[in-house]
Coordinates of C-alpha atoms in Angstrom, one line a residue:
Chain U
M1401 CA 27.1 -27.1 15.5
T1402 CA 25.4 -24.3 13.6
A1403 CA 23.2 -21.9 15.6
L1404 CA 19.8 -20.8 14.4
L1405 CA 21.0 -17.2 14.0
E1406 CA 24.6 -16.3 13.7
V1407 CA 25.8 -12.7 13.4
E1408 CA 29.5 -12.3 12.7
A1409 CA 31.5 -9.1 12.8
L1410 CA 28.5 -7.1 11.6
R1411 CA 29.2 -3.5 10.7
A1412 CA 26.2 -1.3 9.7
G1413 CA 24.9 2.2 9.9
Y1414 CA 23.0 4.9 8.0
N1415 CA 24.4 7.1 5.2
G1416 CA 27.9 6.0 5.8
V1417 CA 27.9 6.7 9.5
E1418 CA 28.8 3.5 11.2
V1419 CA 26.5 2.6 14.1
L1420 CA 27.4 -1.0 14.6
R1421 CA 31.1 -1.6 14.8
G1422 CA 31.5 -5.3 14.6
V1423 CA 28.8 -7.2 16.4
D1424 CA 28.9 -11.0 17.0
L1425 CA 26.0 -12.9 18.4
R1426 CA 24.2 -16.2 18.1
V1427 CA 20.8 -17.6 19.0
E1428 CA 20.4 -21.4 19.5
T1429 CA 17.1 -23.1 18.7
G1430 CA 14.7 -22.8 21.6
E1431 CA 16.5 -20.1 23.4
I1432 CA 15.4 -16.6 24.5
V1433 CA 18.4 -14.4 24.0
A1434 CA 18.2 -10.8 25.1
V1435 CA 20.0 -7.9 23.5
L1436 CA 20.2 -5.1 26.0
G1437 CA 21.4 -1.5 25.8
S1438 CA 20.1 2.0 26.2
N1439 CA 18.6 4.2 23.5
G1440 CA 20.8 4.8 20.5
V1441 CA 23.4 2.1 21.0
G1442 CA 22.4 0.4 17.7
K1443 CA 19.8 -2.2 18.8
S1444 CA 17.3 -1.4 16.1
T1445 CA 20.1 -1.0 13.6
L1446 CA 21.1 -4.6 14.4
N1447 CA 17.5 -5.8 13.9
N1448 CA 17.0 -3.9 10.7
N1449 CA 20.2 -5.2 9.1
V1450 CA 19.5 -8.8 10.2
C1451 CA 16.0 -8.6 8.7
G1452 CA 17.1 -7.1 5.4
L1453 CA 15.6 -3.6 5.7
F1454 CA 19.2 -2.3 5.3
R1455 CA 22.3 -3.7 3.9
P1456 CA 25.2 -4.1 6.3
Y1457 CA 28.6 -2.6 5.4
A1458 CA 30.5 -5.7 6.4
G1459 CA 30.1 -9.0 8.3
R1460 CA 27.8 -12.0 7.9
V1461 CA 24.3 -13.0 9.0
R1462 CA 23.5 -16.7 8.8
F1463 CA 20.0 -18.0 9.6
D1464 CA 19.5 -21.7 9.9
G1465 CA 22.8 -22.3 8.2
V1466 CA 22.0 -20.1 5.2
D1467 CA 23.8 -16.8 4.5
I1468 CA 21.1 -14.1 4.5
T1469 CA 23.5 -11.1 4.6
G1470 CA 21.8 -8.2 2.7
A1471 CA 19.0 -10.5 1.4
D1472 CA 15.6 -9.0 0.5
P1473 CA 13.2 -9.0 3.5
K1474 CA 10.7 -11.1 1.6
H1475 CA 13.3 -14.0 1.4
I1476 CA 14.2 -13.6 5.0
V1477 CA 10.5 -13.7 6.0
A1478 CA 10.0 -16.7 3.8
A1479 CA 12.9 -18.4 5.7
G1480 CA 11.1 -17.9 9.0
L1481 CA 13.0 -15.0 10.5
I1482 CA 10.3 -12.7 11.6
Q1483 CA 10.7 -9.3 13.3
V1484 CA 8.1 -7.5 15.4
P1485 CA 9.5 -4.0 15.0
E1486 CA 9.8 -1.2 17.4
G1487 CA 6.8 1.1 17.1
R1488 CA 4.7 -2.0 16.0
R1489 CA 4.3 -1.0 12.4
I1490 CA 0.9 -2.5 12.1
F1491 CA -1.4 -1.4 9.3
P1492 CA -3.6 1.2 10.9
N1493 CA -6.1 1.3 8.0
L1494 CA -6.7 -2.4 7.9
T1495 CA -8.9 -4.3 10.3
V1496 CA -7.4 -6.5 13.0
R1497 CA -8.3 -9.6 11.0
E1498 CA -6.7 -8.2 7.9
N1499 CA -3.5 -7.3 9.8
L1500 CA -3.3 -10.9 11.0
E1501 CA -3.9 -12.2 7.5
M1502 CA -1.2 -10.1 6.2
G1503 CA 1.2 -11.7 8.7
G1504 CA 0.7 -14.9 6.7
Y1505 CA 1.2 -13.1 3.3
R1506 CA 4.6 -14.7 2.6
R1507 CA 4.8 -17.6 4.9
G1508 CA 2.3 -20.0 6.5
R1509 CA -0.2 -19.0 3.8
S1510 CA -1.9 -22.3 3.4
R1511 CA -2.5 -22.6 7.2
R1512 CA -3.8 -19.1 7.7
A1513 CA -7.1 -20.1 9.1
Q1514 CA -5.6 -22.4 11.7
N1515 CA -2.9 -19.9 12.6
L1516 CA -5.4 -17.1 13.0
E1517 CA -7.4 -19.4 15.3
R1518 CA -4.2 -20.1 17.3
V1519 CA -3.3 -16.4 17.5
V1520 CA -6.7 -15.3 18.8
T1521 CA -6.4 -18.1 21.4
V1522 CA -3.2 -16.5 22.6
F1523 CA -4.7 -13.0 22.4
P1524 CA -8.4 -13.3 23.3
R1525 CA -8.6 -9.5 23.3
L1526 CA -7.8 -9.5 19.6
K1527 CA -10.7 -11.9 18.9
E1528 CA -13.2 -9.3 20.2
R1529 CA -11.7 -6.7 18.0
L1530 CA -11.2 -8.7 14.7
A1531 CA -13.5 -6.4 12.7
Q1532 CA -12.1 -3.2 14.2
T1533 CA -9.7 -0.9 12.4
A1534 CA -6.2 -1.5 13.8
G1535 CA -5.5 2.2 14.2
T1536 CA -8.2 2.4 16.8
L1537 CA -6.6 -0.1 19.2
S1538 CA -4.9 0.9 22.4
G1539 CA -1.1 0.8 22.6
G1540 CA -1.1 -2.6 24.4
E1541 CA -3.5 -4.1 21.9
Q1542 CA -1.5 -2.8 19.0
Q1543 CA 1.6 -4.5 20.5
M1544 CA -0.4 -7.7 20.8
L1545 CA -1.5 -7.4 17.2
A1546 CA 2.1 -6.8 16.1
I1547 CA 3.2 -10.0 17.8
G1548 CA 0.1 -11.8 16.6
R1549 CA 0.9 -10.7 13.0
G1550 CA 4.4 -12.1 13.5
L1551 CA 3.1 -15.4 14.8
M1552 CA 1.0 -15.8 11.7
A1553 CA 4.2 -16.3 9.7
E1554 CA 5.0 -19.4 11.7
P1555 CA 8.4 -18.0 12.8
Q1556 CA 11.4 -20.1 13.4
L1557 CA 12.9 -17.1 15.2
L1558 CA 10.9 -14.2 16.4
I1559 CA 12.8 -10.9 17.0
L1560 CA 10.9 -8.6 19.4
D1561 CA 12.2 -5.1 19.2
E1562 CA 11.3 -3.2 22.4
P1563 CA 7.9 -4.9 23.0
S1564 CA 7.5 -3.2 26.3
L1565 CA 8.0 0.3 25.0
G1566 CA 5.2 2.7 25.8
L1567 CA 3.2 0.1 27.8
S1568 CA 1.9 0.5 31.3
P1569 CA 3.8 -1.5 34.0
L1570 CA 0.9 -4.0 34.1
M1571 CA 1.0 -4.5 30.4
V1572 CA 4.8 -4.9 30.5
E1573 CA 4.4 -7.7 32.9
E1574 CA 1.8 -9.3 30.7
M1575 CA 4.0 -8.9 27.7
F1576 CA 7.0 -10.6 29.4
N1577 CA 4.7 -13.4 30.6
L1578 CA 3.6 -13.9 27.0
V1579 CA 7.1 -14.1 25.7
R1580 CA 7.8 -16.7 28.3
R1581 CA 4.8 -18.7 27.2
L1582 CA 5.7 -18.5 23.5
N1583 CA 9.2 -19.7 24.3
A1584 CA 7.8 -22.6 26.5
D1585 CA 5.9 -23.7 23.4
G1586 CA 9.2 -24.0 21.6
L1587 CA 9.6 -20.6 19.8
S1588 CA 13.1 -19.2 19.7
I1589 CA 13.1 -15.5 20.6
L1590 CA 15.6 -12.7 20.2
L1591 CA 14.4 -10.0 22.7
V1592 CA 15.8 -6.6 22.1
E1593 CA 15.1 -4.4 25.1
Q1594 CA 16.0 -1.4 27.2
N1595 CA 14.2 -3.1 30.2
V1596 CA 17.3 -4.8 31.6
V1597 CA 15.9 -6.2 34.8
Q1598 CA 12.9 -8.0 33.4
S1599 CA 14.7 -9.1 30.3
L1600 CA 17.4 -10.8 32.3
E1601 CA 14.8 -12.6 34.3
L1602 CA 13.4 -14.0 31.1
A1603 CA 16.3 -14.7 28.9
A1604 CA 18.7 -17.6 29.0
R1605 CA 21.6 -15.6 27.7
A1606 CA 22.1 -11.9 27.0
Y1607 CA 24.3 -9.5 25.1
V1608 CA 24.8 -5.9 26.2
I1609 CA 25.5 -3.4 23.5
E1610 CA 27.3 -0.1 24.0
N1611 CA 28.3 2.3 21.3
G1612 CA 27.8 -0.3 18.6
R1613 CA 29.8 -3.0 20.2
I1614 CA 29.0 -6.0 22.5
V1615 CA 30.6 -5.1 25.8
L1616 CA 29.1 -7.9 27.9
S1617 CA 27.7 -11.3 27.1
G1618 CA 26.9 -14.5 28.9
P1619 CA 24.2 -16.4 30.7
A1620 CA 21.5 -14.1 32.0
A1621 CA 22.0 -15.3 35.6
A1622 CA 25.6 -14.4 35.5
L1623 CA 24.9 -11.0 34.0
R1624 CA 22.4 -10.2 36.7
E1625 CA 25.3 -10.5 39.2
D1626 CA 27.8 -8.6 37.1
P1627 CA 29.0 -5.6 39.0
A1628 CA 29.6 -3.4 35.9
L1629 CA 26.2 -4.1 34.6
R1630 CA 24.5 -3.6 37.9
K1631 CA 26.2 -0.2 38.2
A1632 CA 25.5 0.9 34.7
Y1633 CA 21.9 -0.2 34.3
L1634 CA 20.5 -1.0 37.6
G1635 CA 22.0 1.9 39.6
M1636 CA 23.4 -0.4 42.2
Chain F
M248 CA -38.6 27.4 -15.2
L249 CA -37.1 24.5 -17.1
E250 CA -39.3 21.6 -18.0
L251 CA -38.7 18.2 -16.6
T252 CA -38.6 16.7 -20.1
I253 CA -35.4 18.7 -20.7
L254 CA -34.0 18.5 -17.2
L255 CA -34.3 14.7 -16.8
P256 CA -32.4 13.8 -19.9
A257 CA -29.7 16.3 -19.0
L258 CA -29.5 14.7 -15.5
I259 CA -29.2 11.2 -16.9
N260 CA -26.7 12.3 -19.5
G261 CA -24.6 13.8 -16.6
L262 CA -24.8 10.6 -14.7
T263 CA -23.5 8.5 -17.6
L264 CA -20.8 11.0 -18.2
G265 CA -20.0 11.0 -14.5
A266 CA -19.5 7.2 -14.4
V267 CA -16.8 7.4 -17.0
Y268 CA -15.2 10.4 -15.2
A269 CA -15.3 8.3 -12.0
L270 CA -13.5 5.5 -13.8
V271 CA -10.7 7.8 -14.9
A272 CA -10.5 9.4 -11.5
L273 CA -10.5 6.0 -9.7
G274 CA -7.2 5.1 -11.5
L275 CA -5.8 8.5 -10.5
T276 CA -6.9 8.2 -6.9
L277 CA -5.6 4.7 -6.5
I278 CA -2.2 5.7 -7.8
Y279 CA -2.2 8.7 -5.5
G280 CA -3.5 6.8 -2.5
V281 CA -0.8 4.1 -2.7
L282 CA 2.2 5.7 -4.3
H283 CA 1.5 9.3 -3.2
I284 CA 2.2 10.2 -6.8
I285 CA 0.4 13.0 -8.6
N286 CA 0.3 11.2 -12.0
F287 CA 0.5 13.8 -14.7
A288 CA 0.8 11.0 -17.3
H289 CA -2.7 9.8 -16.6
G290 CA -4.3 11.9 -19.3
S291 CA -1.8 11.0 -22.0
L292 CA -2.1 7.3 -21.1
L293 CA -5.8 7.6 -21.6
M294 CA -5.1 9.3 -25.0
A295 CA -2.8 6.4 -25.9
A296 CA -5.5 4.0 -24.9
L297 CA -8.1 5.8 -27.0
Y298 CA -5.7 5.5 -30.0
G299 CA -5.4 1.8 -29.2
V300 CA -9.2 1.4 -29.4
F301 CA -9.3 3.5 -32.5
F302 CA -6.8 1.4 -34.4
L303 CA -8.1 -1.9 -33.2
N304 CA -11.4 -0.7 -34.6
T305 CA -10.3 0.9 -37.9
G306 CA -7.4 -1.5 -38.6
L307 CA -8.8 -4.9 -37.4
G308 CA -12.5 -4.2 -37.2
I309 CA -12.7 -4.9 -33.5
D310 CA -15.7 -3.5 -31.8
P311 CA -14.7 -0.9 -29.1
Y312 CA -16.5 -2.8 -26.4
A313 CA -14.9 -6.1 -27.3
A314 CA -11.6 -4.3 -27.3
I315 CA -11.9 -4.1 -23.4
V316 CA -10.4 -7.6 -23.2
V317 CA -7.3 -6.3 -25.1
M318 CA -7.0 -2.8 -23.7
V319 CA -7.4 -3.5 -20.0
P320 CA -4.5 -6.0 -19.9
A321 CA -2.5 -3.9 -22.3
L322 CA -2.8 -0.7 -20.2
F323 CA -2.2 -2.7 -17.0
A324 CA 1.0 -4.0 -18.5
A325 CA 2.0 -0.6 -19.7
G326 CA 1.4 0.9 -16.2
Y327 CA 3.3 -1.9 -14.4
V328 CA 6.3 -1.6 -16.6
L329 CA 6.2 2.2 -16.6
Q330 CA 6.2 2.3 -12.8
R331 CA 8.8 -0.5 -12.3
S332 CA 11.3 0.5 -15.0
V333 CA 10.9 4.3 -15.3
I334 CA 9.0 6.1 -12.6
G335 CA 10.2 4.1 -9.6
K336 CA 13.8 4.0 -10.9
A337 CA 14.0 7.7 -11.7
S338 CA 12.3 9.1 -8.6
H339 CA 14.8 7.9 -6.0
G340 CA 11.9 8.2 -3.5
K341 CA 11.5 12.0 -3.9
D342 CA 8.0 13.3 -4.6
Q343 CA 9.2 16.3 -6.6
N344 CA 11.1 14.0 -8.9
V345 CA 8.1 11.8 -9.5
L346 CA 6.1 14.9 -10.4
L347 CA 8.7 15.8 -13.1
V348 CA 9.0 12.2 -14.3
T349 CA 5.3 11.7 -14.8
L350 CA 5.1 15.2 -16.5
G351 CA 8.0 14.1 -18.7
I352 CA 6.2 10.9 -19.7
A353 CA 3.1 12.9 -20.5
I354 CA 5.0 15.2 -22.8
V355 CA 6.8 12.3 -24.5
I356 CA 3.6 10.3 -25.1
E357 CA 1.7 13.4 -26.4
N358 CA 4.4 14.4 -28.8
L359 CA 4.9 10.8 -30.0
A360 CA 1.1 10.8 -30.8
L361 CA 1.5 14.1 -32.6
A362 CA 4.4 12.8 -34.7
L363 CA 2.8 9.5 -35.5
F364 CA -0.9 10.4 -35.9
S365 CA -0.9 14.1 -36.5
A366 CA -3.1 16.5 -34.6
D367 CA -6.3 15.4 -36.4
T368 CA -9.4 14.7 -34.4
R369 CA -10.6 11.2 -35.3
T370 CA -13.8 9.3 -34.5
I371 CA -15.0 5.8 -35.2
D372 CA -18.3 4.6 -36.7
T373 CA -20.3 2.0 -34.9
P374 CA -23.7 0.7 -36.1
Y375 CA -25.2 1.5 -32.7
A376 CA -23.8 5.1 -32.3
F377 CA -27.2 6.7 -32.7
E378 CA -29.4 4.0 -31.2
M379 CA -31.5 5.3 -28.4
V380 CA -32.8 3.5 -25.3
D381 CA -36.1 4.5 -23.8
L382 CA -35.7 4.6 -20.1
G383 CA -39.3 5.7 -19.5
I384 CA -38.4 9.1 -18.4
A385 CA -36.0 10.0 -21.2
F386 CA -34.3 8.6 -24.3
V387 CA -30.6 8.0 -23.8
P388 CA -28.0 7.0 -26.5
L389 CA -27.2 3.3 -26.2
P390 CA -23.4 3.8 -25.9
R391 CA -24.0 6.0 -22.9
V392 CA -26.1 3.4 -21.2
I393 CA -23.5 0.8 -21.9
A394 CA -20.7 3.1 -20.6
F395 CA -22.7 3.8 -17.4
I396 CA -23.3 0.1 -16.6
A397 CA -19.8 -1.0 -17.6
A398 CA -18.1 1.8 -15.7
L399 CA -20.0 0.8 -12.5
A400 CA -19.2 -2.8 -13.2
V401 CA -15.5 -2.1 -13.5
T402 CA -15.7 0.0 -10.3
A403 CA -17.3 -2.9 -8.5
V404 CA -14.5 -5.3 -9.7
L405 CA -11.9 -2.8 -8.6
W406 CA -13.6 -2.4 -5.2
F407 CA -13.6 -6.2 -4.8
I408 CA -9.9 -6.4 -5.6
I409 CA -9.0 -3.7 -3.1
A410 CA -11.3 -4.8 -0.3
R411 CA -11.4 -8.5 -0.5
T412 CA -8.3 -10.0 -2.1
D413 CA -4.8 -10.4 -0.8
L414 CA -3.5 -8.1 -3.4
G415 CA -5.9 -5.5 -2.3
R416 CA -4.9 -5.9 1.4
A417 CA -1.3 -5.6 0.4
I418 CA -2.0 -2.5 -1.6
R419 CA -3.8 -0.9 1.4
A420 CA -1.0 -2.1 3.7
V421 CA 1.7 -0.5 1.5
A422 CA -0.3 2.7 1.2
K423 CA -0.1 3.4 5.0
E424 CA 2.8 1.4 6.4
R425 CA 5.7 0.5 4.0
Q426 CA 8.2 -0.7 6.6
G427 CA 5.6 -2.9 8.2
A428 CA 4.7 -4.2 4.8
R429 CA 8.3 -5.2 4.1
L430 CA 8.5 -6.9 7.4
V431 CA 5.6 -9.3 6.6
G432 CA 7.4 -10.1 3.3
I433 CA 5.4 -7.9 0.9
D434 CA 7.4 -6.9 -2.2
V435 CA 6.8 -3.2 -2.0
D436 CA 8.1 -2.4 -5.5
H437 CA 5.9 -5.1 -7.0
I438 CA 2.8 -3.7 -5.1
F439 CA 3.6 -0.2 -6.3
A440 CA 3.8 -1.4 -9.9
M441 CA 0.6 -3.4 -9.4
S442 CA -1.2 -0.4 -8.1
F443 CA 0.1 1.8 -11.0
G444 CA -0.9 -1.0 -13.4
I445 CA -4.4 -1.3 -12.0
G446 CA -4.8 2.5 -12.1
T447 CA -3.9 2.6 -15.8
A448 CA -6.0 -0.5 -16.5
C449 CA -9.0 1.7 -15.5
L450 CA -8.0 4.0 -18.4
G451 CA -8.0 1.0 -20.8
A452 CA -11.6 0.3 -19.8
A453 CA -12.5 4.0 -19.9
A454 CA -11.1 4.4 -23.4
C455 CA -13.2 1.5 -24.7
L456 CA -16.4 3.0 -23.2
L457 CA -15.6 6.5 -24.4
L458 CA -14.7 6.2 -28.0
P459 CA -18.1 5.2 -29.4
T460 CA -19.4 8.7 -28.4
F461 CA -16.2 10.6 -28.2
Y462 CA -13.1 11.5 -30.4
V463 CA -9.4 11.0 -30.1
S464 CA -6.6 13.5 -30.7
P465 CA -3.2 13.9 -29.2
G466 CA -4.5 16.5 -26.8
V467 CA -7.7 14.7 -25.7
G468 CA -6.1 13.6 -22.4
H469 CA -6.2 17.2 -21.1
V470 CA -10.0 17.2 -21.3
F471 CA -10.1 14.3 -18.9
V472 CA -7.1 14.8 -16.7
L473 CA -8.3 18.2 -15.5
I474 CA -11.7 16.8 -14.7
A475 CA -10.3 13.7 -13.1
F476 CA -8.1 15.8 -10.8
T477 CA -11.2 17.8 -9.9
V478 CA -13.1 14.7 -9.2
V479 CA -10.3 13.3 -7.0
V480 CA -9.9 16.6 -5.1
L481 CA -13.7 16.8 -4.7
G482 CA -14.0 13.3 -3.4
G483 CA -10.9 13.3 -1.3
M484 CA -7.4 12.3 -2.5
G485 CA -7.1 8.5 -2.3
S486 CA -10.8 7.9 -1.5
F487 CA -12.6 5.3 -3.7
V488 CA -16.1 6.3 -2.7
G489 CA -15.0 9.9 -3.2
A490 CA -14.0 9.3 -6.8
L491 CA -17.3 7.6 -7.6
V492 CA -19.5 10.3 -5.9
G493 CA -17.2 13.0 -7.2
G494 CA -17.5 11.7 -10.7
F495 CA -21.2 11.8 -10.6
I496 CA -21.3 15.3 -9.1
I497 CA -19.0 16.6 -11.8
G498 CA -20.8 14.8 -14.6
V499 CA -24.1 16.2 -13.6
T500 CA -22.7 19.6 -13.0
E501 CA -21.2 19.7 -16.5
S502 CA -24.4 18.4 -18.1
L503 CA -26.7 20.8 -16.3
G504 CA -24.2 23.6 -16.8
G505 CA -24.2 23.0 -20.5
L506 CA -28.0 23.0 -20.5
L507 CA -28.3 26.2 -18.5
L508 CA -25.3 28.2 -19.7
G509 CA -24.6 26.8 -23.1
E510 CA -22.1 24.2 -24.3
S511 CA -19.1 26.4 -24.1
L512 CA -19.7 27.7 -20.6
G513 CA -20.9 24.3 -19.3
Q514 CA -17.6 23.4 -17.7
I515 CA -17.5 26.6 -15.6
G516 CA -19.6 24.9 -12.9
I517 CA -16.9 22.2 -12.5
F518 CA -14.2 24.7 -11.7
L519 CA -16.5 26.7 -9.4
I520 CA -17.0 23.5 -7.4
F521 CA -13.2 22.9 -7.5
I522 CA -12.5 26.3 -6.1
A523 CA -15.2 26.0 -3.5
I524 CA -13.9 22.6 -2.3
L525 CA -10.4 23.9 -2.0
L526 CA -11.6 26.8 0.1
L527 CA -14.2 25.1 2.3
R528 CA -13.0 21.5 2.5
P529 CA -9.5 20.9 1.2
T530 CA -9.5 17.3 2.3
G531 CA -12.5 16.6 -0.1
L532 CA -15.8 15.0 0.7
F533 CA -14.5 11.7 1.9
G534 CA -11.3 12.6 3.6
S535 CA -8.0 11.0 2.6
R536 CA -8.7 7.4 3.1
L537 CA -8.1 4.6 0.6
S538 CA -11.2 2.5 0.2

């Protein structure tokens, strides 16, 4: 059986310096899979190589059975693999509505109006701010906009890179609830997070990265009880 | 004091001049706003466009205004190809490289023009060159009225593209957030080339509007590029409204300056404004926003 996303022995880095030293992971359709690890272990490098922003040094990335290793981001977006990046990367000079419309630039173009309607139902706060310039939104609203923009592309798999970063504890809770809701509606999600406790509550399975390698993986429930993980990340 | 009958025509003359300056500056400010390129080749591309209009007229008998339908697509294509195959490739993402590359392109185009067409100053004859339009307050040469209206029309079209179309949204998105743009599937290199192409297409339109009342020579680009840079700095780098308002201010300044100080000193006002803006408001009148 082929998984939705399959990463095989991925090696990648910047300017010849290897950050990822052979990463294997897979996401099945309908799953929430968490990729956990502290700052600088290579989580974003993994995302950016999967999404085509950088070319990996070695290894394979398959999406929906198709090899997308080193493909141009526009083809990867067209295939339905959508990343909501760390730091949001929304268009600050465009209005909220325009930002959402740009989410459907490459994919879901013909159903833009319906998708926009759906997104603002998920995020009522964005609806109030449709005409506002995106740069004037609060951090939490910008994160919503970034996710909303991702949803506009009718993703098959949504990669969320640190969606809780920089949000208040209340907003973090809201964000995780939202991820749960989106998944309940059938969306496959790869959640890349530093927030180990909450991510493990949410995910079906998880991978823990350290120094560019997967050091732990398995069902989230089992990882929650893993003594090594508890010691390293939960301080227990 | 000066009489209104002299002042008004000079003012209107300045506005018509300013509309064309604005058109040239719009191209420059679009290219800067999106690609962050100071395009030194802008003036020589205008010169090339003016030669295009000239030869279409003298060779094929095509009216300069009718030539717009040829020159705008031609200059767009030239700009697109230039960005995609030369500037983008040679720059490796470094601004100082881009500066040198566009300067190099300017030198090549200018010297090609010198070699092919000699340094002679050329003009075209049109049946309407000396026709005057009575605006009630002053008589204005017909070509200038046409240039004014057409320049504003082109500006309106440009504004529509940037503000209301998907291409325009993509252009503005790329201008501020390239990584985010790639993540929604925007082909950034294509959008860069489109922006450059649209910027140079403005020159195609400007050339058609200019030639009936102006001349062409290999060095003619310098006249405009200096003014266009002044307009862009005055209005604010990357600002559309700024380019339009700046164009009018500079046009009127030049026209009134010529009236008060004489033709040869007329442009002094432009550079006084330029220096004043750099000293007092380096971001220009309308900041550094695109559209």
